[in-house]
PDB file of C-alpha atoms in Angstrom:
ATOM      1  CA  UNK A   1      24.029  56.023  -1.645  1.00 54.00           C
ATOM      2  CA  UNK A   2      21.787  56.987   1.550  1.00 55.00           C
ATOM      3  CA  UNK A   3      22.728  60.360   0.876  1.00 55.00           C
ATOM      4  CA  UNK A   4      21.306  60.120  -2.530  1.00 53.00           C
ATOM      5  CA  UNK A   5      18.187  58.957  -1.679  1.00 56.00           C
ATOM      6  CA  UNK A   6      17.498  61.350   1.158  1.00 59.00           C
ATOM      7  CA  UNK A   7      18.443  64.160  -1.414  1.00 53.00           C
ATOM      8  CA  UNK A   8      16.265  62.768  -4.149  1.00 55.00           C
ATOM      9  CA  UNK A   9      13.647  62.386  -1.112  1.00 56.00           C
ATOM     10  CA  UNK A  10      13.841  66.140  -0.066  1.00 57.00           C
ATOM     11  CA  UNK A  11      13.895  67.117  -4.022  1.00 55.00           C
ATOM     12  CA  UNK A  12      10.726  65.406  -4.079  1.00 54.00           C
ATOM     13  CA  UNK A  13       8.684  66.833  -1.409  1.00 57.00           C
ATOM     14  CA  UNK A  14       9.937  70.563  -1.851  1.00 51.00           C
ATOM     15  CA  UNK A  15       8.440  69.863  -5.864  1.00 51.00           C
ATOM     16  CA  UNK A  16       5.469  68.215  -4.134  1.00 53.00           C
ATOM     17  CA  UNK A  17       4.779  71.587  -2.720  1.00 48.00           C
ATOM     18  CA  UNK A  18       4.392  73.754  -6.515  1.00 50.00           C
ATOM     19  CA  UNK A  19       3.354  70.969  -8.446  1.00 54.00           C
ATOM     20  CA  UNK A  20       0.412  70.941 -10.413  1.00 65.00           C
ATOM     21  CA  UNK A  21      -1.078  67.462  -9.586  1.00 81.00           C
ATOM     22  CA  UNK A  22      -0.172  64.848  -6.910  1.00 89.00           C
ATOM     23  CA  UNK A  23      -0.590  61.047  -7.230  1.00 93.00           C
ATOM     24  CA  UNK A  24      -0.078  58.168  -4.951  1.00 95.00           C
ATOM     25  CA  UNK A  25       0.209  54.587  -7.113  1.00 97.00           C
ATOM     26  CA  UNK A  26      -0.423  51.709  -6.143  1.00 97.00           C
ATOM     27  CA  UNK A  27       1.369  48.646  -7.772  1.00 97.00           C
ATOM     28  CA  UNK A  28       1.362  44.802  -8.336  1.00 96.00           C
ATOM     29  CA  UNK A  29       2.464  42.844 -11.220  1.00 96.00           C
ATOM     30  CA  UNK A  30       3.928  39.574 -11.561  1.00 96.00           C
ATOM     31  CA  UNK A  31       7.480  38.995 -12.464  1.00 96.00           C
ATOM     32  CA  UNK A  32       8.929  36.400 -14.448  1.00 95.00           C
ATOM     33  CA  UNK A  33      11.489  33.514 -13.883  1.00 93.00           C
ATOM     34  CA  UNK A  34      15.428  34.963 -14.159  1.00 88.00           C
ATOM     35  CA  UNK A  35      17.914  31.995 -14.931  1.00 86.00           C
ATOM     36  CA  UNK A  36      21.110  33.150 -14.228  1.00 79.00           C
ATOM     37  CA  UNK A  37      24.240  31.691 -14.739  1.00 75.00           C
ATOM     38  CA  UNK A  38      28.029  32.493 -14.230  1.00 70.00           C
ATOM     39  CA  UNK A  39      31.285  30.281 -15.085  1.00 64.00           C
ATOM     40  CA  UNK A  40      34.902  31.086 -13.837  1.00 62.00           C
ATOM     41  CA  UNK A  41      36.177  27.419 -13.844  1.00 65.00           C
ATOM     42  CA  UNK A  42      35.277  23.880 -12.174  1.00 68.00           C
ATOM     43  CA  UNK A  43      35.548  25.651  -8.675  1.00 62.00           C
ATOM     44  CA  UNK A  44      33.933  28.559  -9.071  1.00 65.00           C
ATOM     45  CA  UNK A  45      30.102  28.633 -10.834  1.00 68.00           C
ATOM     46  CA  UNK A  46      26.925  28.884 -10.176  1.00 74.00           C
ATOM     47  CA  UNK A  47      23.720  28.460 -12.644  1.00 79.00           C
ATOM     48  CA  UNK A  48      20.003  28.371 -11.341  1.00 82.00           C
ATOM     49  CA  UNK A  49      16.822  30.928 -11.045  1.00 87.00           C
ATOM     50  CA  UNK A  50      15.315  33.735  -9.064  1.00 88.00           C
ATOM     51  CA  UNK A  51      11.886  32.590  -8.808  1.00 92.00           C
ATOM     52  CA  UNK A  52       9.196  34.811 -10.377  1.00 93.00           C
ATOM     53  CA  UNK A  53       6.472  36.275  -8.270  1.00 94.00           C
ATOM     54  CA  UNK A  54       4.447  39.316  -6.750  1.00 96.00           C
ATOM     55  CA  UNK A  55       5.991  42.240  -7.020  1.00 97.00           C
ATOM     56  CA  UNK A  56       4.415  44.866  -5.081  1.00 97.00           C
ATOM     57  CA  UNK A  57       4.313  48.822  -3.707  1.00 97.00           C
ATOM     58  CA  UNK A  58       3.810  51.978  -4.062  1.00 96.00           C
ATOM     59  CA  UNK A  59       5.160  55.429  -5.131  1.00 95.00           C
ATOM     60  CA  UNK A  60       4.445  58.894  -4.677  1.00 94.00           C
ATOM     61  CA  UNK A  61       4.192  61.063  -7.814  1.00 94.00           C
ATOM     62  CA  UNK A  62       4.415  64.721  -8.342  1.00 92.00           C
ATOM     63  CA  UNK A  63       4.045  66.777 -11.510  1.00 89.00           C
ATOM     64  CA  UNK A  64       7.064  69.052 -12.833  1.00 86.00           C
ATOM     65  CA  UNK A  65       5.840  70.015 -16.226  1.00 86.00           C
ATOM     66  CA  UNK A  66       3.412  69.764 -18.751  1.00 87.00           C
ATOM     67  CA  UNK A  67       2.567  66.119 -19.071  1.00 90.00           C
ATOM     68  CA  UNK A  68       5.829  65.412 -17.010  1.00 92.00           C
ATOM     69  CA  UNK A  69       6.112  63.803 -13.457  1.00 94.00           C
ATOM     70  CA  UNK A  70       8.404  62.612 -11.377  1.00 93.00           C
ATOM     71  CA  UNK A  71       7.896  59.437  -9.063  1.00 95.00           C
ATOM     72  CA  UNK A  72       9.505  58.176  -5.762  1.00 94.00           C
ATOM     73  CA  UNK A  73       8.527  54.359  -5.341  1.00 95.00           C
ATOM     74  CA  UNK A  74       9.131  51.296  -2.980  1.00 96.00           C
ATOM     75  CA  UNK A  75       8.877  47.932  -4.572  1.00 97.00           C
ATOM     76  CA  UNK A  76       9.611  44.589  -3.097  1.00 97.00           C
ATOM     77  CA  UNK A  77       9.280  40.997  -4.594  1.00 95.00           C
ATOM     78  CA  UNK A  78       9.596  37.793  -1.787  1.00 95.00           C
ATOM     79  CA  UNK A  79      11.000  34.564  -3.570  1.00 92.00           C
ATOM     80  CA  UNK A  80      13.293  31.737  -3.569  1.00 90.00           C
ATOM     81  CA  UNK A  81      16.178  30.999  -5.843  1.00 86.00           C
ATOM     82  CA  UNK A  82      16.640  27.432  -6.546  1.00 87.00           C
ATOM     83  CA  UNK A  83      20.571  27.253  -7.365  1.00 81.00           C
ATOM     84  CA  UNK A  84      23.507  24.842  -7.675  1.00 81.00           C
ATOM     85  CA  UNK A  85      27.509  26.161  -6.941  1.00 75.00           C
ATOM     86  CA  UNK A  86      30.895  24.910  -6.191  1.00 69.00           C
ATOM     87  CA  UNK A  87      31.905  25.385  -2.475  1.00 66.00           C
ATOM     88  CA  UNK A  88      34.353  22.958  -1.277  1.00 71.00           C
ATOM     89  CA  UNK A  89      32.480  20.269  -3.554  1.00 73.00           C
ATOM     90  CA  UNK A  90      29.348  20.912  -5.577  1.00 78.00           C
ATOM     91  CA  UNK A  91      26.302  22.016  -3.860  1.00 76.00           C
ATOM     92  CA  UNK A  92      22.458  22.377  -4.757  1.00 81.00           C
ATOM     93  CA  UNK A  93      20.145  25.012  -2.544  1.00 81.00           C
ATOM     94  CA  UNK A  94      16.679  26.695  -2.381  1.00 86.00           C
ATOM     95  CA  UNK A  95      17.852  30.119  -1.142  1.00 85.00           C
ATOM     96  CA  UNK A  96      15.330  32.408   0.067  1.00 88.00           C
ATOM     97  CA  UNK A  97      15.571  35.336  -1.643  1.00 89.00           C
ATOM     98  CA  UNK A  98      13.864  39.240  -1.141  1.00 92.00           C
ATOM     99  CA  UNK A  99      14.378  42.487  -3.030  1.00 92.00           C
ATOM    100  CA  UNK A 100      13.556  45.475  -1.789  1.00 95.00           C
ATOM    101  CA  UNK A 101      13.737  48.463  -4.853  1.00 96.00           C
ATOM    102  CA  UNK A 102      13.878  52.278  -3.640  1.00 95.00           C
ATOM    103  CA  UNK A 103      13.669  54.124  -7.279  1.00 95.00           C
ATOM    104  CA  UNK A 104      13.138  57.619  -8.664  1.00 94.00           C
ATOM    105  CA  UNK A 105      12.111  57.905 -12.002  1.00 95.00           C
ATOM    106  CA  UNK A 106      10.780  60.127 -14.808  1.00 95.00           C
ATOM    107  CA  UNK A 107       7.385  59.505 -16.343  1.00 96.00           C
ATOM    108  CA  UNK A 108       6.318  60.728 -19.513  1.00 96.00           C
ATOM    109  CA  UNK A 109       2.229  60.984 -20.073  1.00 95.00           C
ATOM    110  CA  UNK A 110       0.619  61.473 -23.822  1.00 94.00           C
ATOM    111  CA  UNK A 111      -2.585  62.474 -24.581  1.00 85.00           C
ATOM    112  CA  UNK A 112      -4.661  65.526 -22.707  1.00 85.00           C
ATOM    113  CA  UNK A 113      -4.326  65.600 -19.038  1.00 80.00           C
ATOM    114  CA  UNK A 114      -8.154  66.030 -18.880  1.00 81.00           C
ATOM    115  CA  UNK A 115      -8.645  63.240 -21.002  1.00 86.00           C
ATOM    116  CA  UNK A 116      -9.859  59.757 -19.459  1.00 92.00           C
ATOM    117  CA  UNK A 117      -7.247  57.775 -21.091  1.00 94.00           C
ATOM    118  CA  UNK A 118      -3.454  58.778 -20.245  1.00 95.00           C
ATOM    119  CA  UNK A 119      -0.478  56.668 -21.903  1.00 96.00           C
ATOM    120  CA  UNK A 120       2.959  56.673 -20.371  1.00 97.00           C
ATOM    121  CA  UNK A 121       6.587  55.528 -20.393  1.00 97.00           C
ATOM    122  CA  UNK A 122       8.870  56.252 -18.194  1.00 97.00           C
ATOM    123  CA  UNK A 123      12.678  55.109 -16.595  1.00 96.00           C
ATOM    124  CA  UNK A 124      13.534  54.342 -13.117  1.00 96.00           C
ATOM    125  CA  UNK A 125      17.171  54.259 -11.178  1.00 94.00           C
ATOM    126  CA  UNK A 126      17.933  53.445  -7.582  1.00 93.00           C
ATOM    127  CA  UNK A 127      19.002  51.066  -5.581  1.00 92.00           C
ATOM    128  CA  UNK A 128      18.114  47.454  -4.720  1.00 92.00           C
ATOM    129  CA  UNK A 129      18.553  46.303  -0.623  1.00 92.00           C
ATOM    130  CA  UNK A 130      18.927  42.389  -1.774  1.00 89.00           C
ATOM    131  CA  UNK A 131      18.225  40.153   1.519  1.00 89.00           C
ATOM    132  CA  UNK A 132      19.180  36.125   1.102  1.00 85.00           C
ATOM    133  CA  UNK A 133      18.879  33.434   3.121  1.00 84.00           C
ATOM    134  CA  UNK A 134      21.037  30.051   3.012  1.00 80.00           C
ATOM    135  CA  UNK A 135      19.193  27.476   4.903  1.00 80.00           C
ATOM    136  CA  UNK A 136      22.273  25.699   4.730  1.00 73.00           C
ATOM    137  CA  UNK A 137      23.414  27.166   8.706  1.00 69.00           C
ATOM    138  CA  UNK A 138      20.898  29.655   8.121  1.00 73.00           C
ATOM    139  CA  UNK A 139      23.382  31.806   7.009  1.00 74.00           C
ATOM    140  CA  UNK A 140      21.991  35.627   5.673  1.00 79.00           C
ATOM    141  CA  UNK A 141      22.882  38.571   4.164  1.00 80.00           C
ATOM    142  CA  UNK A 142      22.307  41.755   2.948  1.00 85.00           C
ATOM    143  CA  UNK A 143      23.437  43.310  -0.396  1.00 83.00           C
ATOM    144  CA  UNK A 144      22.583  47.122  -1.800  1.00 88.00           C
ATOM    145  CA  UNK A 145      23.317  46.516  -5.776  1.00 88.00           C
ATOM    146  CA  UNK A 146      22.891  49.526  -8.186  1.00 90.00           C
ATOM    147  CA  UNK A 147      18.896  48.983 -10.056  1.00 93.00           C
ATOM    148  CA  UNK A 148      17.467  50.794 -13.714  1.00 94.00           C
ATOM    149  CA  UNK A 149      14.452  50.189 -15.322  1.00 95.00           C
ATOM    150  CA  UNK A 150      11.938  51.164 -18.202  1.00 96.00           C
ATOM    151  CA  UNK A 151       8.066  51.260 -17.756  1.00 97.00           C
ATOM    152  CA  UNK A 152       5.253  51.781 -20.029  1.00 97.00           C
ATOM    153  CA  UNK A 153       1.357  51.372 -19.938  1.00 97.00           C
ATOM    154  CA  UNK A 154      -1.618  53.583 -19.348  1.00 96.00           C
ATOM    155  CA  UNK A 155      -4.123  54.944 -16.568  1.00 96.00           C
ATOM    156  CA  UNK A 156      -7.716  54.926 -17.166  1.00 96.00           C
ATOM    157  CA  UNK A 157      -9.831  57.353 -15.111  1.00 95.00           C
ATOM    158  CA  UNK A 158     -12.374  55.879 -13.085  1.00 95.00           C
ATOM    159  CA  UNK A 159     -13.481  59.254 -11.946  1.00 92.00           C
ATOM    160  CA  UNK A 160     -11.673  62.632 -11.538  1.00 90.00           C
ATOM    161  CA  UNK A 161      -9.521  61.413  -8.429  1.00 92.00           C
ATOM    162  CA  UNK A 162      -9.065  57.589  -8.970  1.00 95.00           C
ATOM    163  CA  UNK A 163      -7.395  55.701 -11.946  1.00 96.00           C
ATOM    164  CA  UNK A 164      -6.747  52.130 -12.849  1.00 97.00           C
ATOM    165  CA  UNK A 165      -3.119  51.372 -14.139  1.00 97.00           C
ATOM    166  CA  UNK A 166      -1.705  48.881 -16.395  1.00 97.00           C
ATOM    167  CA  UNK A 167       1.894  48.690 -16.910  1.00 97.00           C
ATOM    168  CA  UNK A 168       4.284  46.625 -17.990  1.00 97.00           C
ATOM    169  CA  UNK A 169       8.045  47.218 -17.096  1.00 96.00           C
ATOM    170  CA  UNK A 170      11.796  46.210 -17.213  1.00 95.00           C
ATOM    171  CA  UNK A 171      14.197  46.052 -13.949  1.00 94.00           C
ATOM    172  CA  UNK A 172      18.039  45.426 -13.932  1.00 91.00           C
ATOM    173  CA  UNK A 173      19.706  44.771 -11.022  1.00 89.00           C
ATOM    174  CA  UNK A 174      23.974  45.005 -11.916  1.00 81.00           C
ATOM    175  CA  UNK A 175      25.752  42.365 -10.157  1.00 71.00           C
ATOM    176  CA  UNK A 176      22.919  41.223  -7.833  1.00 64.00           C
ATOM    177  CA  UNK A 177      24.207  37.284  -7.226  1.00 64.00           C
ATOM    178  CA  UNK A 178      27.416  36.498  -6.185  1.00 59.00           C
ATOM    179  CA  UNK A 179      29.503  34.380  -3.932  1.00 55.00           C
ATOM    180  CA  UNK A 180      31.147  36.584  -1.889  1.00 48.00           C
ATOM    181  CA  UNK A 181      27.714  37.221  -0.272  1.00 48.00           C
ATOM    182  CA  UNK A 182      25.432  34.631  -1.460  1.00 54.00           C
ATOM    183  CA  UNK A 183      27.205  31.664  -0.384  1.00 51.00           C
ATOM    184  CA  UNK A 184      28.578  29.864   2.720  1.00 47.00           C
ATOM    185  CA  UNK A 185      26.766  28.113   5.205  1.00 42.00           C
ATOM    186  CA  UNK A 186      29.147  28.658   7.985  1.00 42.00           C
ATOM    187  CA  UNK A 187      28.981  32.339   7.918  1.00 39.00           C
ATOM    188  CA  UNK A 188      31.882  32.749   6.053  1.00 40.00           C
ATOM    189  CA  UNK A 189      33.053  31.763   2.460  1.00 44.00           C
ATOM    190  CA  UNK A 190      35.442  30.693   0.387  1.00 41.00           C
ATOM    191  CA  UNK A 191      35.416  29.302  -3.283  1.00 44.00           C
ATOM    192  CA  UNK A 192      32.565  31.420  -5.368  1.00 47.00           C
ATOM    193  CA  UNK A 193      33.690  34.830  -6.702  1.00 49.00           C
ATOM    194  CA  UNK A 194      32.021  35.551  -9.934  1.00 55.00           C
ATOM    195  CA  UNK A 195      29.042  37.549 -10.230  1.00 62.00           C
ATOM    196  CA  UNK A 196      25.792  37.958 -12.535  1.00 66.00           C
ATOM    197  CA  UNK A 197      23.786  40.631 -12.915  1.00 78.00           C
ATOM    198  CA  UNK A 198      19.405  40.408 -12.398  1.00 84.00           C
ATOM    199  CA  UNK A 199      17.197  41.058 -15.473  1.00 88.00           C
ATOM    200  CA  UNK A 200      13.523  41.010 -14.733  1.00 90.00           C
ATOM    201  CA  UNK A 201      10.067  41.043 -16.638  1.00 95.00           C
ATOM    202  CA  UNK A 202       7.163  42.483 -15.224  1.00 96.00           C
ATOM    203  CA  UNK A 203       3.377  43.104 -16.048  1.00 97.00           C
ATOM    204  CA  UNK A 204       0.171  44.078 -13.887  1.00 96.00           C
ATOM    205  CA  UNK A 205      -0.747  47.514 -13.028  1.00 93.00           C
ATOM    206  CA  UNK A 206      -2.724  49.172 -10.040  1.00 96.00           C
ATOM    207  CA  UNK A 207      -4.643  51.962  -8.837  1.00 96.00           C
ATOM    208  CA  UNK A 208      -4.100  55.794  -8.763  1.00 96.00           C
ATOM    209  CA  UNK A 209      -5.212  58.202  -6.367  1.00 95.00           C
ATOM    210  CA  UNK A 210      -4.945  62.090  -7.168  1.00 91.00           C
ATOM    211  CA  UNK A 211      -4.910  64.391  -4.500  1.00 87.00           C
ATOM    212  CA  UNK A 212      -5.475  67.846  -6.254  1.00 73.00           C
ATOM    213  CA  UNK A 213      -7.847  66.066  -8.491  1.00 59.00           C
ATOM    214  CA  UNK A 214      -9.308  69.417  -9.508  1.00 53.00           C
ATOM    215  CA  UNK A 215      -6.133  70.342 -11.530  1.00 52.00           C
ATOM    216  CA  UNK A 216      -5.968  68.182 -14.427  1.00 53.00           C
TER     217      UNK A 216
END
């Protein structure tokens, strides 16, 4: 997976170098509450909620066509995850909980370039570095899970260099809970296995800076 990303990274900046325009964005939107729940049998479950929140970063953007870019963005959301599981007897926890998105994406703009209203949708794919916390022993850990998303919104042009963005957007996380990581005070487990994937609702925008804001 590192090797991905440092190819996608290296794709990115040789593009940066031809393209047309340049962007940096800004983000922060809030994301909503994610019950999630997951039933094996009496001894192995676990049902509760990752905590909505900020969700914040940034991304760099570069143009590869006509009305076509492509993005490179860090996104991270800080939370807790209020949860009850079997381990050895049932259990009830506040977990700390942080995700930490590395995505490339596609975005798709309408309207003219030049204009002072651009809409947009777009998809995202990467990774997700989950880090959680079980004050239970203050037992941690650290999970990379496989992360997709949609996006869609607009930028409105301030001037010719800066833009404000609203956005609204859709992130999966596959298999981002589960015991064999999330659990066990001790720094070890036993009893959990199952595992449930993350679906999470955003919506907030941010700010856009163009570089090369004389090519529109």
């Amino acid at each position: 997976m590192k090797k991905l990303l440092t190819l996608a990274l290296l794709l990115l900046c040789t593009a940066t170098v031809f393209a047309q325009q340049v962007k940096l964005n800004g983000y922060a939107s809030y994301v909503f509450d994610d019950n999630i729940n997951s039933y094996y049998n009496n001894t192995s479950y676990f049902n509760g909620k990752i905590k909505g929140g900020l969700l914040y970063g940034a991304g760099l953007e570069v143009g590869v066509a006509y009305n076509q870019a492509l993005e490179l963005s860090y996104l991270r959301q800080s939370t807790t995850a209020p949860f009850t599981y079997y381990d050895k007897g049932p259990q009830s926890v506040d977990f700390g909980f942080a995700s930490n998105f590395i995505l490339l994406g596609g975005t798709q703009y309408f309207g003219k370039p030049s204009g002072q209203f651009n809409g947009f949708l777009g998809w995202m794919a990467g990774v997700d570095i989950i880090d959680v916390n079980n004050p239970n022993g203050n037992y941690s850990n650290t999970a990379t899970k496989f992360a997709w998303g949609f996006k869609g919104g607009g930028d409105y042009w301030l001037s010719d260099a800066v833009a404000l963005k609203i956005q609204v957007q859709f992130l999966s996380v596959t298999h981002a809970v589960g015991g064999a990581y999330y659990y066990g005070p001790s720094g070890y487990y036993t009893g959990v296995t199952t595992v449930a994937s993350m679906l999470q609702f955003g919506i907030g925008g941010g700010l856009v800076y163009r570089f090369n804001s004389g090519k529109r």
